[in-house]
Short mmCIF file of C-alpha atoms in Angstrom, two decimals:
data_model
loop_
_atom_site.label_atom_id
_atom_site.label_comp_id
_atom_site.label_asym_id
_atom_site.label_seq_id
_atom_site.Cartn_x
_atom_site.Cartn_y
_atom_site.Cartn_z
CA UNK A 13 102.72 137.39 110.28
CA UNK A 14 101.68 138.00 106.51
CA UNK A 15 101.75 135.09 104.80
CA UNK A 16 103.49 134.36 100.98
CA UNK A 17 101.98 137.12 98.75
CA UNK A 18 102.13 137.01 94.94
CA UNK A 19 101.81 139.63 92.25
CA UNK A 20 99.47 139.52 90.13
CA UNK A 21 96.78 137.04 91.04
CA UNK A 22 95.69 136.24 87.67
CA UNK A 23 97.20 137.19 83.73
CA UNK A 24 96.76 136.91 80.25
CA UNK A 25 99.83 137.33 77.75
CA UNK A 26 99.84 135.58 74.54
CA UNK A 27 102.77 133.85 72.62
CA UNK A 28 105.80 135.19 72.30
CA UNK A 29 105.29 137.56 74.64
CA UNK A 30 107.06 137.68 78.45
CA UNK A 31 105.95 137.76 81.98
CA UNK A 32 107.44 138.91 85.14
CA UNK A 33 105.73 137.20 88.54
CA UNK A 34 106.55 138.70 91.82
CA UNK A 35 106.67 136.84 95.09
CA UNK A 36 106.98 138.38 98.57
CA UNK A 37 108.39 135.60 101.60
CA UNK A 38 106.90 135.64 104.98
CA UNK A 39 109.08 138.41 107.03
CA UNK A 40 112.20 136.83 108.46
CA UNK A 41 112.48 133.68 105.36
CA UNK A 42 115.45 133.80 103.28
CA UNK A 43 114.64 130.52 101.07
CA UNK A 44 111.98 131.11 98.26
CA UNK A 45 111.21 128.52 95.63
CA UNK A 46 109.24 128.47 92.80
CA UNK A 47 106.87 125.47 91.10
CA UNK A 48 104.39 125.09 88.27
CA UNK A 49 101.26 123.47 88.90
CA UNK A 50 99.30 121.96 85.57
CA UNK A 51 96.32 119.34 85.09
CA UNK A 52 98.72 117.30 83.29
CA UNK A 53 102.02 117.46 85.04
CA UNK A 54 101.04 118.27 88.19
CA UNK A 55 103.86 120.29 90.46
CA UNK A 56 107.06 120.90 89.08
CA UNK A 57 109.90 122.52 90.57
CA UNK A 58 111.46 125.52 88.76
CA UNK A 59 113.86 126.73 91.09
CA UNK A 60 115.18 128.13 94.54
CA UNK A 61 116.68 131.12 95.62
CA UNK A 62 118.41 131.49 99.40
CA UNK A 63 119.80 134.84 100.06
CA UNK A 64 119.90 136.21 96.57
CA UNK A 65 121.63 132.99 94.64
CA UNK A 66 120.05 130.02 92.88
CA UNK A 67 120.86 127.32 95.26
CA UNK A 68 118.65 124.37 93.03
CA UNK A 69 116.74 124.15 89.87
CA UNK A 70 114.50 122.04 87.96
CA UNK A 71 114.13 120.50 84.61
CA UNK A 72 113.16 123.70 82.68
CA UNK A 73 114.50 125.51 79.76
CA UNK A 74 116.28 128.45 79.85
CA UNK A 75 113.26 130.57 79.07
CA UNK A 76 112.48 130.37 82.67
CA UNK A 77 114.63 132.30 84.72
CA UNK A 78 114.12 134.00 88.46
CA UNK A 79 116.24 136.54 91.06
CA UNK A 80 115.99 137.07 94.35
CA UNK A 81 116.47 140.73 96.30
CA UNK A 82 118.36 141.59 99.05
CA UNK A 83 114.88 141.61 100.97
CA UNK A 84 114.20 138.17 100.02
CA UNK A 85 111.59 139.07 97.72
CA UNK A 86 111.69 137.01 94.05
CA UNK A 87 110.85 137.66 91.09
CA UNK A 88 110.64 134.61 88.13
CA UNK A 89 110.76 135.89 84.23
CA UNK A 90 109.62 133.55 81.31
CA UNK A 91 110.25 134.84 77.81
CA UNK A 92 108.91 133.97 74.67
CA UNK A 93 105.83 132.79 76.04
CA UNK A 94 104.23 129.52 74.81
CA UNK A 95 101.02 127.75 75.07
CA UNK A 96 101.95 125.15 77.07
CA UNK A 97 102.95 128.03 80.00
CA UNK A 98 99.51 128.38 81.04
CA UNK A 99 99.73 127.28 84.23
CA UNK A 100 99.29 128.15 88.32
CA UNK A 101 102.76 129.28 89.20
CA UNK A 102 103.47 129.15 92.93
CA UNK A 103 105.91 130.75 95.33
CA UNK A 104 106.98 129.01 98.72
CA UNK A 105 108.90 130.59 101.26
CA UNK A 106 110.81 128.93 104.47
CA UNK A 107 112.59 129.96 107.45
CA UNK A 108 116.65 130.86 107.36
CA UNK A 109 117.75 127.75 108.49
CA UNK A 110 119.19 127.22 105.59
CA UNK A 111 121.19 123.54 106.06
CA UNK A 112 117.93 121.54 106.49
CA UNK A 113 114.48 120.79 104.66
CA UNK A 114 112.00 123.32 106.40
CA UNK A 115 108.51 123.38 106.03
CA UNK A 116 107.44 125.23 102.66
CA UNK A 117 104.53 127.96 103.23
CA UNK A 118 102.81 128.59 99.75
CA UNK A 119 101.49 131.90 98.14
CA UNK A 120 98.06 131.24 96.37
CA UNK A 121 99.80 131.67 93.00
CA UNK A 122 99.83 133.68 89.99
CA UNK A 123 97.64 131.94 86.87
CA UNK A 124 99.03 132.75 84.14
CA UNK A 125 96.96 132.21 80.62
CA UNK A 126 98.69 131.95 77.18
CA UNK A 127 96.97 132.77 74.08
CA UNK B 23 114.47 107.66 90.36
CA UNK B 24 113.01 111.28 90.84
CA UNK B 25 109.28 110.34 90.98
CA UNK B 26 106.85 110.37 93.41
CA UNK B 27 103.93 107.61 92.75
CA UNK B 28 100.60 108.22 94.17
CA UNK B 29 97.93 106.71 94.47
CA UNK B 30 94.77 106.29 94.25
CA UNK B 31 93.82 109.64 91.94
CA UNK B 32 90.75 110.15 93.62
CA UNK B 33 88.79 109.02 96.59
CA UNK B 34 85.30 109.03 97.90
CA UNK B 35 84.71 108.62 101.89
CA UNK B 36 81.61 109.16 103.98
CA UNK B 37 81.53 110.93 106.67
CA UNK B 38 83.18 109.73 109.65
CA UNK B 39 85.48 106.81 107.72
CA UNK B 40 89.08 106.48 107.17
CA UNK B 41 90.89 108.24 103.81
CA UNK B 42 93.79 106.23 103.04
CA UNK B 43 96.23 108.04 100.44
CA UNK B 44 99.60 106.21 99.12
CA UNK B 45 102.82 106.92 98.07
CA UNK B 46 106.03 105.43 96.50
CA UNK B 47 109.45 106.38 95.82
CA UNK B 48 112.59 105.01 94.70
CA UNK B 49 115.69 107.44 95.45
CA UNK B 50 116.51 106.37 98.79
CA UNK B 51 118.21 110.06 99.06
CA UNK B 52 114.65 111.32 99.96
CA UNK B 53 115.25 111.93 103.71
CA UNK B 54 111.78 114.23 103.92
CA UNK B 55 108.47 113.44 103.50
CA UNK B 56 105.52 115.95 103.78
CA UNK B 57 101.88 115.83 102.83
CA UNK B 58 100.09 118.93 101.61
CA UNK B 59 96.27 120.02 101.69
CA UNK B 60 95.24 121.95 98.23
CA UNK B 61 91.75 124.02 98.54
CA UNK B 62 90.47 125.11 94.69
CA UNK B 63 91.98 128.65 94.57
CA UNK B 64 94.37 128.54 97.03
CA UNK B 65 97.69 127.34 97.43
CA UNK B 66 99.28 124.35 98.93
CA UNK B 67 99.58 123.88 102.81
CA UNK B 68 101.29 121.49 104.95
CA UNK B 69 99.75 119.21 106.92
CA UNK B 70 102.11 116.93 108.45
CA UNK B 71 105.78 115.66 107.58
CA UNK B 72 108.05 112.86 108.57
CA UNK B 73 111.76 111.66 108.55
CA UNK B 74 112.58 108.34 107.35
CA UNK B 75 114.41 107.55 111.52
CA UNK B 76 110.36 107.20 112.85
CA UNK B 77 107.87 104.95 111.30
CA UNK B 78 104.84 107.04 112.21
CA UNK B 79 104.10 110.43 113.04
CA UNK B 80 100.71 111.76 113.79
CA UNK B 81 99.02 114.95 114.37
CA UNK B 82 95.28 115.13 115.36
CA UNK B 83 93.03 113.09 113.05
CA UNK B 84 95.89 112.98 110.64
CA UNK B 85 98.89 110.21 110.80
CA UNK B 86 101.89 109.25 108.40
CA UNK B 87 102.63 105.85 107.94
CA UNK B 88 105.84 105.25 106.56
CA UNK B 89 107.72 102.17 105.55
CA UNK B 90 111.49 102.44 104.73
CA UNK B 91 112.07 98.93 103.57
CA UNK B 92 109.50 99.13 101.02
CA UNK B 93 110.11 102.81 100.03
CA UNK B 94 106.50 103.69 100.53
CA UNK B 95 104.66 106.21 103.42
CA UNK B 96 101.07 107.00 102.96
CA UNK B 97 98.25 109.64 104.84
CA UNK B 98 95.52 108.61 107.04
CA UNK B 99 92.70 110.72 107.47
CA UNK B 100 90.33 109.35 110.89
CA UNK B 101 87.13 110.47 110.75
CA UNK B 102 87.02 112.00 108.12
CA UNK B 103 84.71 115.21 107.30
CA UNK B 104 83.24 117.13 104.91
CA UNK B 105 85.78 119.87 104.73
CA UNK B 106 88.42 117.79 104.66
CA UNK B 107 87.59 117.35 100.94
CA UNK B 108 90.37 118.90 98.94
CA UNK B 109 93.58 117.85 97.12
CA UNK B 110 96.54 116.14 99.01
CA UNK B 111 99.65 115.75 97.49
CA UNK B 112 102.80 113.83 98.58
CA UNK B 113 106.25 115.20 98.11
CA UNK B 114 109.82 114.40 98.97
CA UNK B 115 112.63 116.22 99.56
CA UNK B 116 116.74 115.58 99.64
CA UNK B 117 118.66 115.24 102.43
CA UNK B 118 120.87 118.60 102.79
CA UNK B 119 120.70 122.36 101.89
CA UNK B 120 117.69 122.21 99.85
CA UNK B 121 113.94 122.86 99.70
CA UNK B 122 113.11 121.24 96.60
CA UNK B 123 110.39 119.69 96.45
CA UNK B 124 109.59 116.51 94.41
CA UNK B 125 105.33 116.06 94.66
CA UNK B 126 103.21 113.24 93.48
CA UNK B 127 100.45 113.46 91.06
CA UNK B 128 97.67 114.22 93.54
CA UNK B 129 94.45 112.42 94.78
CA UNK B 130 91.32 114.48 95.34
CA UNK B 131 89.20 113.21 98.55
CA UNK B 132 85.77 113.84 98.46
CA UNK B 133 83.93 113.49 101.91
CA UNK B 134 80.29 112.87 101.58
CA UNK B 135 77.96 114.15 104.51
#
């Protein structure tokens, strides 16, 4: 199988600006989840989708928002683009269990760089 | 009550010795505990994971210690090697219809030949 894919690798936007990342689960996963990863705060949660609704999300303001398709495939959206965005944002997908923890597989992440 | 302490931040081994990565938590709601492998470039993969109803789990050179009294679990890497040398992180996870995942800060193993 084809693992977590993410769209685009790498990105440059500056402030004020927004930026759409795309994520594509592993064939058959329903659950997809989305984190930042920064030097100084390490991995943050942002959110989780299972089959197309936000079932959790993290400690982020509202400028941080995501959807999920009918084919499982996410998308997140941040809008009015700071500085302190620049960061690896990573996808995770897991299989349709859907009532228990399963194992997280993660994309290699879109870096995103705000000027 | 959210966090995820780890410990220590970085870590030098030779070849061949024992890496010994710690964590500590305080929501006793974390019923999941998994340990990932981060390669520069890439992202995060699992490695192994353990419930809080077995006290150690292990999987090739790699084992899970984990204490539920004192709230902590840590990684043990047995002979360790050169390309083991990468980031781990800890994480926990809630007990129920979730896959969010709390991490820890990180510690970067470095495996000299």
């Amino acid at each position: 199988k084809a693992g977590v894919t993410q769209t685009p690798r790498y990105l440059i936007k500056t402030r004020g600006q927004q930026v759409t990342l795309s994520c594509s689960p592993i064939s058959g996963h329903r659950s997809v989840s989305w984190y930042q990863q920064t030097p100084g705060q390490g991995l943050q949660f942002l959110f989780e989708y299972f089959s197309e609704t936000q079932r959790n999300k993290g400690n982020f303001p509202g400028r941080f928002s995501g959807r999920q398709f009918s084919n499982s495939r996410s998308e997140m959206n941040v809008s009015t683009l700071e500085l302190g965005d620049s960061a690896l944002y990573l996808c995770a997908s897991s299989p349709p269990t859907g009532t228990v923890q399963e194992t997280q597989y993660f994309g290699p992440g879109t870096r995103l760089l705000v000027l | 009550q959210q966090q995820v302490k780890q410990s220590p931040q970085s870590l030098i081994v030779q070849k061949g010795g024992i890496s010994i990565i710690n964590c500590a938590y305080e929501n006793t709601a974390f019923d999941y505990f998994p340990w990932y492998q981060q390669f520069p470039g890439k992202g995060p993969a699992l490695l192994i994971a353990i419930r809080p109803d077995v006290s150690e789990k292990k999987e090739g050179r790699f084992t899970i210690s984990f204490n539920k009294s004192a709230k902590q679990f840590s990684l043990h890497i047995m002979d360790s090697q050169p390309g083991d040398s990468a980031t781990y992180f800890c994480a926990a996870s809630y007990g129920g219809a979730t896959n969010k995942l709390i991490f820890g800060t990180g510690t970067l193993l470095a495996v000299q030949p």
